[in-house]
Amino acid sequence: MRLSNKSKEILAGPFSKNNPVIVQMLGICSALAVTSKLEPSIVMGISVTVVVAFANVIISLLRNTIPNRIRIIVQLVVVAALVTIVSEVLKAFAFDVNKQLSVFVGLIITNCILMGRLEAFALGNGPWESFLDGLGNGLGYGIILVIIGFFRELFGSGTLLGYQVVPDVFYQWGYVNNGLMILPPMALIVVAVIIWVHRSKNKDLQEN
Amino acid sequence: MEELLSTFVRAVFVDNMIFAYYLGMCSFLAVSKNVKTALGLGIAVTFILVCTLPINYILENYVLKEGALSWLGAGYEGVNLSFLSFLIFIAVIASFTQLVEMVIERFAPALYASLGIFLPLIAVNCAILGGSLFMQQKSFANVGVATVYSLGCGIGWLLAIVGMAAIREKLTYSNIPKPLKGLGITFIITGLMGIGFMCFSGLKI
């Protein structure tokens, strides 16, 4: 299937120029909390993508019938229902990861990406565009999560997806895992470094 | 009494919502540009937390948990509604926020003018839902402990955002590499503050 130019832009924009995490500043809570290992980061990225895409479609279909005053409650209920489904699926098929993610699966509900996209996009656009927008933003979020998870697991525990990648020889020579990387505060600093690199490349995003 | 105090201190310092779990990060970063608005948002968050968490605690223990419905009669002992908890919790929080907004708008217009813009934001503040979800995990002994816990979470969040706002006000005058300005440096400072707060984690109370 061919996508029109506009659709392509909606889908690909959030990967870099319009990235939800490092440009729009949305959904940071979970981006930091679940990324001490690569595997939960990937699972979280996929879960959020699924929820954003479908919530966007549902709200976009309902957009002309929701009264303005209670729209936030309606949005939250739609999102909460989707997250409940995702959470039950995770419990059934990926119980260990679900345990690692603990409360953060539930917290997808209040992930600002969802509210941000629903308010800014789905309320004013048709279902197909909204679906693409949700997909793009979910993936853009997922990419950042995977980058953070990759570096934190590599330097923090010397493994990737649970397999050891730093050879034993290194440890014999005196290489030590950087335990600080696993601790929560380093996630923030890794994100800061990503922002630094990204903004050095995209000068127009710099703040004054 | 001792249990209440230790729950409170743990919630404020050891399990600080922002520095230990990063909850409510989005509004933390967006609204921490000056101390006054930061304080307003902090108070609003604390207020909503203290109001909704006990309600959710009661719902959790008398409606949602496995066997919680046994007060209805013998036939309800095996009912487990915990899969509904996300929906119920967020519905309580969102409707309560809306209610508070309307009440404040009606009876205290001055307060509404200064706080009003933050109130809709609060429904989607992860710290509030996070508080309820942690409450579900920690299974507190009674409503009192849950209320104190919610107060602790709120105060911890308030302290963090006010501290951050104060630092950011000073930052305006410092010389930061261009790509790091704004968002980047804020992340680094939050990280450093988080490392500072980690020394509380050794605290045995």
XYZ file of C-alpha atoms in Angstrom:
413
model
C 0.000 0.000 0.000
C 1.273 3.470 -0.888
C 1.075 6.257 1.638
C 0.480 9.827 0.569
C 3.096 12.431 1.479
C 1.010 13.883 4.249
C 0.467 10.489 5.839
C 4.170 9.800 5.626
C 4.916 13.033 7.405
C 2.410 12.261 10.144
C 3.946 8.839 10.612
C 7.629 9.739 10.435
C 7.642 13.191 12.043
C 7.603 11.898 15.624
C 10.734 9.811 15.057
C 13.069 12.776 15.268
C 11.837 16.326 14.567
C 8.703 15.971 16.626
C 9.775 13.234 18.998
C 7.333 12.963 21.900
C 9.966 12.387 24.574
C 12.895 14.613 23.733
C 11.123 17.424 21.869
C 7.530 17.560 23.081
C 8.512 16.523 26.636
C 5.688 13.985 26.928
C 5.649 10.609 28.607
C 8.866 11.096 30.468
C 7.818 9.373 33.683
C 7.730 5.900 32.233
C 10.611 6.515 29.841
C 12.843 6.861 32.877
C 11.431 4.319 35.235
C 11.343 1.159 33.152
C 14.587 1.509 31.217
C 17.145 -0.076 33.530
C 17.007 -3.163 31.283
C 16.450 -3.482 27.537
C 13.634 -6.044 27.605
C 11.109 -4.081 29.678
C 11.917 -1.014 27.566
C 10.923 -2.853 24.393
C 7.754 -4.272 25.950
C 6.812 -0.848 27.278
C 7.422 0.747 23.867
C 5.165 -1.792 22.154
C 2.420 -1.499 24.793
C 2.346 2.277 24.552
C 2.303 2.175 20.743
C -0.695 -0.166 20.751
C -2.593 1.908 23.286
C -1.885 5.275 21.619
C -2.813 4.058 18.148
C -6.128 2.528 19.170
C -7.079 5.238 21.655
C -6.462 7.769 18.883
C -8.784 5.873 16.519
C -11.562 5.492 19.096
C -11.480 9.117 20.210
C -11.300 10.268 16.614
C -14.464 8.289 15.827
C -16.197 9.733 18.867
C -14.896 13.264 18.442
C -18.172 14.815 17.315
C -20.285 13.243 20.044
C -18.192 13.969 23.158
C -19.371 17.015 25.139
C -16.469 19.385 25.633
C -16.863 19.700 29.400
C -16.331 16.029 30.191
C -13.998 15.078 27.366
C -11.051 14.394 29.662
C -13.046 11.834 31.625
C -14.215 10.153 28.416
C -10.664 10.025 27.098
C -9.369 8.588 30.345
C -12.025 5.882 30.406
C -11.250 4.836 26.820
C -7.543 4.749 27.583
C -8.040 2.915 30.871
C -10.078 0.217 29.129
C -7.336 -0.286 26.524
C -4.634 -0.370 29.180
C -6.584 -2.956 31.142
C -6.607 -5.171 28.040
C -2.866 -4.691 27.504
C -2.176 -5.418 31.140
C -4.189 -8.651 31.076
C -2.418 -9.734 27.876
C 0.981 -9.050 29.446
C 0.006 -10.978 32.563
C -0.968 -13.933 30.399
C 1.961 -14.027 27.962
C 4.863 -12.156 29.580
C 4.403 -12.532 33.302
C 8.029 -11.833 34.293
C 8.215 -8.592 32.343
C 4.838 -7.595 33.718
C 6.263 -8.046 37.203
C 9.288 -5.881 36.393
C 7.073 -3.145 34.991
C 4.839 -3.345 38.105
C 2.752 -0.191 38.448
C 4.076 1.335 35.257
C 1.742 -0.686 33.061
C -1.157 0.969 34.857
C 0.555 4.295 34.566
C 0.324 4.156 30.763
C -3.135 5.628 31.428
C -1.664 8.875 32.648
C 1.186 8.826 30.163
C 1.142 12.363 28.849
C 1.729 11.172 25.275
C -1.768 9.743 25.274
C -3.539 12.840 26.514
C -1.292 15.031 24.410
C -2.047 13.185 21.167
C -5.740 12.758 21.938
C -6.164 16.452 22.695
C -3.910 17.785 19.985
C -4.610 15.396 17.143
C -7.442 12.883 17.493
C -10.038 15.493 18.445
C -9.502 17.294 15.145
C -8.656 14.601 12.591
C -10.132 11.528 10.979
C -9.539 7.960 12.198
C -6.909 6.941 9.603
C -4.660 9.955 10.175
C -5.150 9.559 13.912
C -4.087 5.932 13.698
C -0.905 6.880 11.822
C -0.209 9.683 14.277
C -0.628 7.326 17.209
C 1.594 4.727 15.583
C 4.291 7.299 14.812
C 4.292 8.778 18.287
C 4.268 5.382 19.961
C 7.239 4.269 17.880
C 9.067 7.545 18.443
C 8.629 6.979 22.152
C 9.710 3.351 21.779
C 12.926 4.321 19.974
C 14.020 6.602 22.807
C 13.179 3.923 25.365
C 15.214 1.336 23.504
C 18.214 3.679 23.234
C 18.121 4.453 26.955
C 17.552 0.803 27.879
C 20.430 -0.306 25.616
C 23.025 1.975 27.185
C 21.849 1.458 30.736
C 21.883 -2.316 30.495
C 25.164 -2.427 28.562
C 27.101 -0.250 30.988
C 25.134 -1.102 34.106
C 25.153 -4.876 33.996
C 27.274 -5.753 30.953
C 24.399 -7.668 29.372
C 21.844 -7.134 26.596
C 18.412 -8.763 26.835
C 19.857 -10.840 29.655
C 22.815 -12.243 27.651
C 26.310 -11.274 28.674
C 28.021 -9.205 25.978
C 31.037 -7.833 27.813
C 33.620 -10.650 27.536
C 34.990 -12.245 30.720
C 38.495 -11.148 29.758
C 37.517 -7.536 30.391
C 36.490 -8.353 33.935
C 39.786 -10.165 34.535
C 41.601 -7.036 33.395
C 39.759 -5.066 35.997
C 36.691 -3.757 34.119
C 33.819 -3.169 36.528
C 30.153 -2.660 35.720
C 29.003 0.847 36.443
C 26.381 0.224 39.119
C 25.290 3.848 38.963
C 23.770 3.275 35.523
C 21.103 0.980 36.961
C 20.049 3.521 39.565
C 17.142 5.836 38.682
C 18.987 9.192 38.450
C 21.252 8.054 35.611
C 18.238 7.609 33.337
C 17.725 11.353 33.483
C 21.314 12.025 32.615
C 21.218 9.580 29.683
C 18.119 11.377 28.380
C 19.934 14.703 28.795
C 22.822 13.380 26.693
C 20.380 12.195 23.988
C 18.792 15.649 23.965
C 22.236 17.241 23.752
C 23.224 15.156 20.730
C 19.836 15.595 19.063
C 19.813 19.350 19.486
C 23.370 19.780 18.303
C 22.196 18.143 15.060
C 18.882 20.059 14.867
C 19.847 23.656 15.586
C 16.314 24.970 15.176
C 15.180 23.080 18.284
C 17.588 24.887 20.608
C 16.047 27.106 23.266
C 17.240 30.579 24.096
C 1.543 6.483 65.865
C 5.046 5.356 65.078
C 3.807 3.551 61.994
C 2.098 6.717 60.745
C 5.244 8.776 61.238
C 7.492 6.294 59.481
C 5.037 5.943 56.587
C 5.029 9.714 56.212
C 8.803 10.154 56.318
C 9.339 7.249 53.930
C 6.829 8.689 51.458
C 8.409 12.155 51.547
C 12.094 11.271 51.373
C 12.875 7.617 50.684
C 10.145 6.871 48.138
C 9.945 10.401 46.820
C 7.504 10.416 43.898
C 9.822 12.344 41.615
C 13.311 11.258 42.532
C 12.634 7.602 43.220
C 9.834 6.815 40.751
C 9.714 9.782 38.345
C 5.985 10.159 38.678
C 4.443 13.429 37.608
C 7.565 14.234 35.623
C 5.752 15.905 32.730
C 4.142 18.642 34.758
C 7.243 18.752 36.958
C 9.315 19.787 33.950
C 6.708 21.982 32.312
C 5.584 24.027 35.316
C 8.815 24.429 37.281
C 9.819 27.703 35.645
C 9.024 29.901 38.617
C 8.535 29.246 42.295
C 5.084 30.742 42.689
C 3.271 28.652 40.090
C 5.259 25.607 41.166
C 3.988 26.075 44.703
C 0.414 26.438 43.436
C 0.603 23.224 41.438
C 2.294 21.410 44.331
C -0.509 22.352 46.704
C -3.163 21.335 44.185
C -1.511 17.938 43.631
C -1.189 17.324 47.368
C -4.829 18.232 47.878
C -6.136 15.896 45.176
C -3.865 13.083 46.365
C -5.097 13.384 49.948
C -8.714 13.374 48.753
C -8.619 10.573 46.181
C -6.219 8.063 47.701
C -8.394 7.227 50.745
C -11.452 6.899 48.468
C -9.540 4.505 46.253
C -8.317 2.643 49.339
C -11.871 2.078 50.501
C -12.965 1.006 47.011
C -9.996 -1.347 46.738
C -10.708 -3.043 50.049
C -14.486 -3.214 49.941
C -15.200 -3.645 46.240
C -12.252 -4.599 44.074
C -9.959 -6.965 45.961
C -10.455 -10.719 45.860
C -13.064 -11.553 48.476
C -13.626 -7.866 49.231
C -17.299 -8.127 48.383
C -17.968 -10.720 51.104
C -19.876 -8.094 53.107
C -22.643 -8.447 50.527
C -23.334 -12.021 51.546
C -21.919 -15.497 51.376
C -22.247 -15.837 47.602
C -19.809 -13.022 46.841
C -16.699 -14.361 48.598
C -14.921 -15.564 45.485
C -15.510 -12.456 43.376
C -12.312 -10.798 42.196
C -12.780 -7.485 40.422
C -9.165 -6.333 40.582
C -8.895 -6.192 36.785
C -11.264 -3.218 36.971
C -8.991 -1.269 39.280
C -7.359 0.941 36.603
C -10.744 2.025 35.315
C -12.205 2.691 38.745
C -9.151 4.545 40.061
C -8.843 6.850 37.083
C -12.585 7.481 37.043
C -12.480 8.504 40.707
C -9.501 10.774 40.096
C -10.851 12.407 36.955
C -14.330 13.009 38.314
C -12.976 14.269 41.609
C -10.712 16.716 39.829
C -13.630 17.961 37.783
C -15.723 18.306 40.937
C -13.032 20.211 42.794
C -12.600 22.492 39.807
C -16.310 23.331 39.761
C -16.494 23.855 43.542
C -13.476 26.139 43.592
C -14.766 28.064 40.590
C -18.086 28.649 42.376
C -16.954 29.453 45.913
C -13.397 30.772 45.687
C -12.905 32.639 42.415
C -9.606 34.146 43.578
C -8.117 30.743 44.272
C -9.541 29.481 40.996
C -7.818 32.243 39.082
C -4.435 31.290 40.499
C -4.910 27.513 40.510
C -7.538 27.018 37.841
C -5.283 26.352 34.890
C -3.552 23.493 36.701
C -6.621 21.626 37.809
C -7.454 19.874 34.514
C -3.755 18.985 34.217
C -3.844 17.182 37.510
C -6.221 14.451 36.380
C -3.449 13.156 34.148
C -0.636 13.683 36.615
C 1.026 10.297 37.018
C 1.819 11.033 40.659
C -1.867 10.839 41.576
C -2.656 7.562 39.834
C 0.777 6.300 40.881
C -0.098 6.952 44.521
C -3.229 4.835 44.189
C -1.394 2.019 42.402
C 1.341 1.943 45.037
C -1.345 1.897 47.699
C -2.743 -1.202 46.000
C 0.691 -2.846 46.067
C 1.600 -1.928 49.617
C -1.717 -3.034 51.175
C -1.823 -0.633 54.099
C -3.407 -1.641 57.410
C -6.204 0.947 57.483
C -7.515 4.158 55.964
C -5.478 6.303 58.380
C -2.168 4.944 57.156
C -3.275 5.340 53.539
C -4.219 8.976 54.143
C -0.881 9.732 55.797
C 0.874 8.023 52.907
C -0.986 10.193 50.413
C -0.066 13.325 52.359
C 3.572 12.225 52.346
C 3.547 11.620 48.589
C 2.040 15.039 47.988
C 4.481 16.869 50.246
C 7.415 15.048 48.658
C 6.240 16.096 45.213
C 5.712 19.683 46.403
C 9.224 19.868 47.872
C 10.755 18.536 44.680
C 8.963 20.901 42.309
C 9.568 23.989 44.467
C 13.258 23.129 44.820
C 13.552 22.601 41.091
C 11.790 25.897 40.328
C 14.141 27.781 42.633
C 17.171 26.297 40.878
C 15.750 27.037 37.442
C 15.149 30.660 38.355
C 18.856 30.986 39.133
C 19.813 29.128 35.960
C 18.520 31.939 33.794
C 21.747 33.804 34.500
C 24.199 30.999 33.901
C 26.156 30.126 30.820
C 25.005 26.751 29.486
C 26.015 25.069 26.201
C 23.353 25.960 23.640
C 21.961 22.499 22.854
C 21.587 21.780 26.569
C 19.635 24.929 27.349
C 16.135 24.519 28.730
C 15.120 20.883 28.729
C 18.563 19.270 28.704
C 20.013 21.028 31.711
C 16.767 20.511 33.627
C 17.138 16.763 33.170
C 20.718 16.823 34.395
C 19.802 18.854 37.475
C 16.902 16.542 38.277
C 19.326 13.626 37.955
C 21.794 15.252 40.334
C 19.022 16.032 42.816
C 17.938 12.416 42.504
C 21.433 11.221 43.380
C 21.278 13.526 46.395
C 17.942 12.083 47.467
C 19.306 8.559 47.123
C 21.248 8.952 50.338
C 17.896 8.779 52.124
C 17.380 5.277 50.791
C 19.761 3.867 53.391
C 17.521 5.275 56.095
C 16.059 2.613 58.377
C 12.829 3.780 59.924
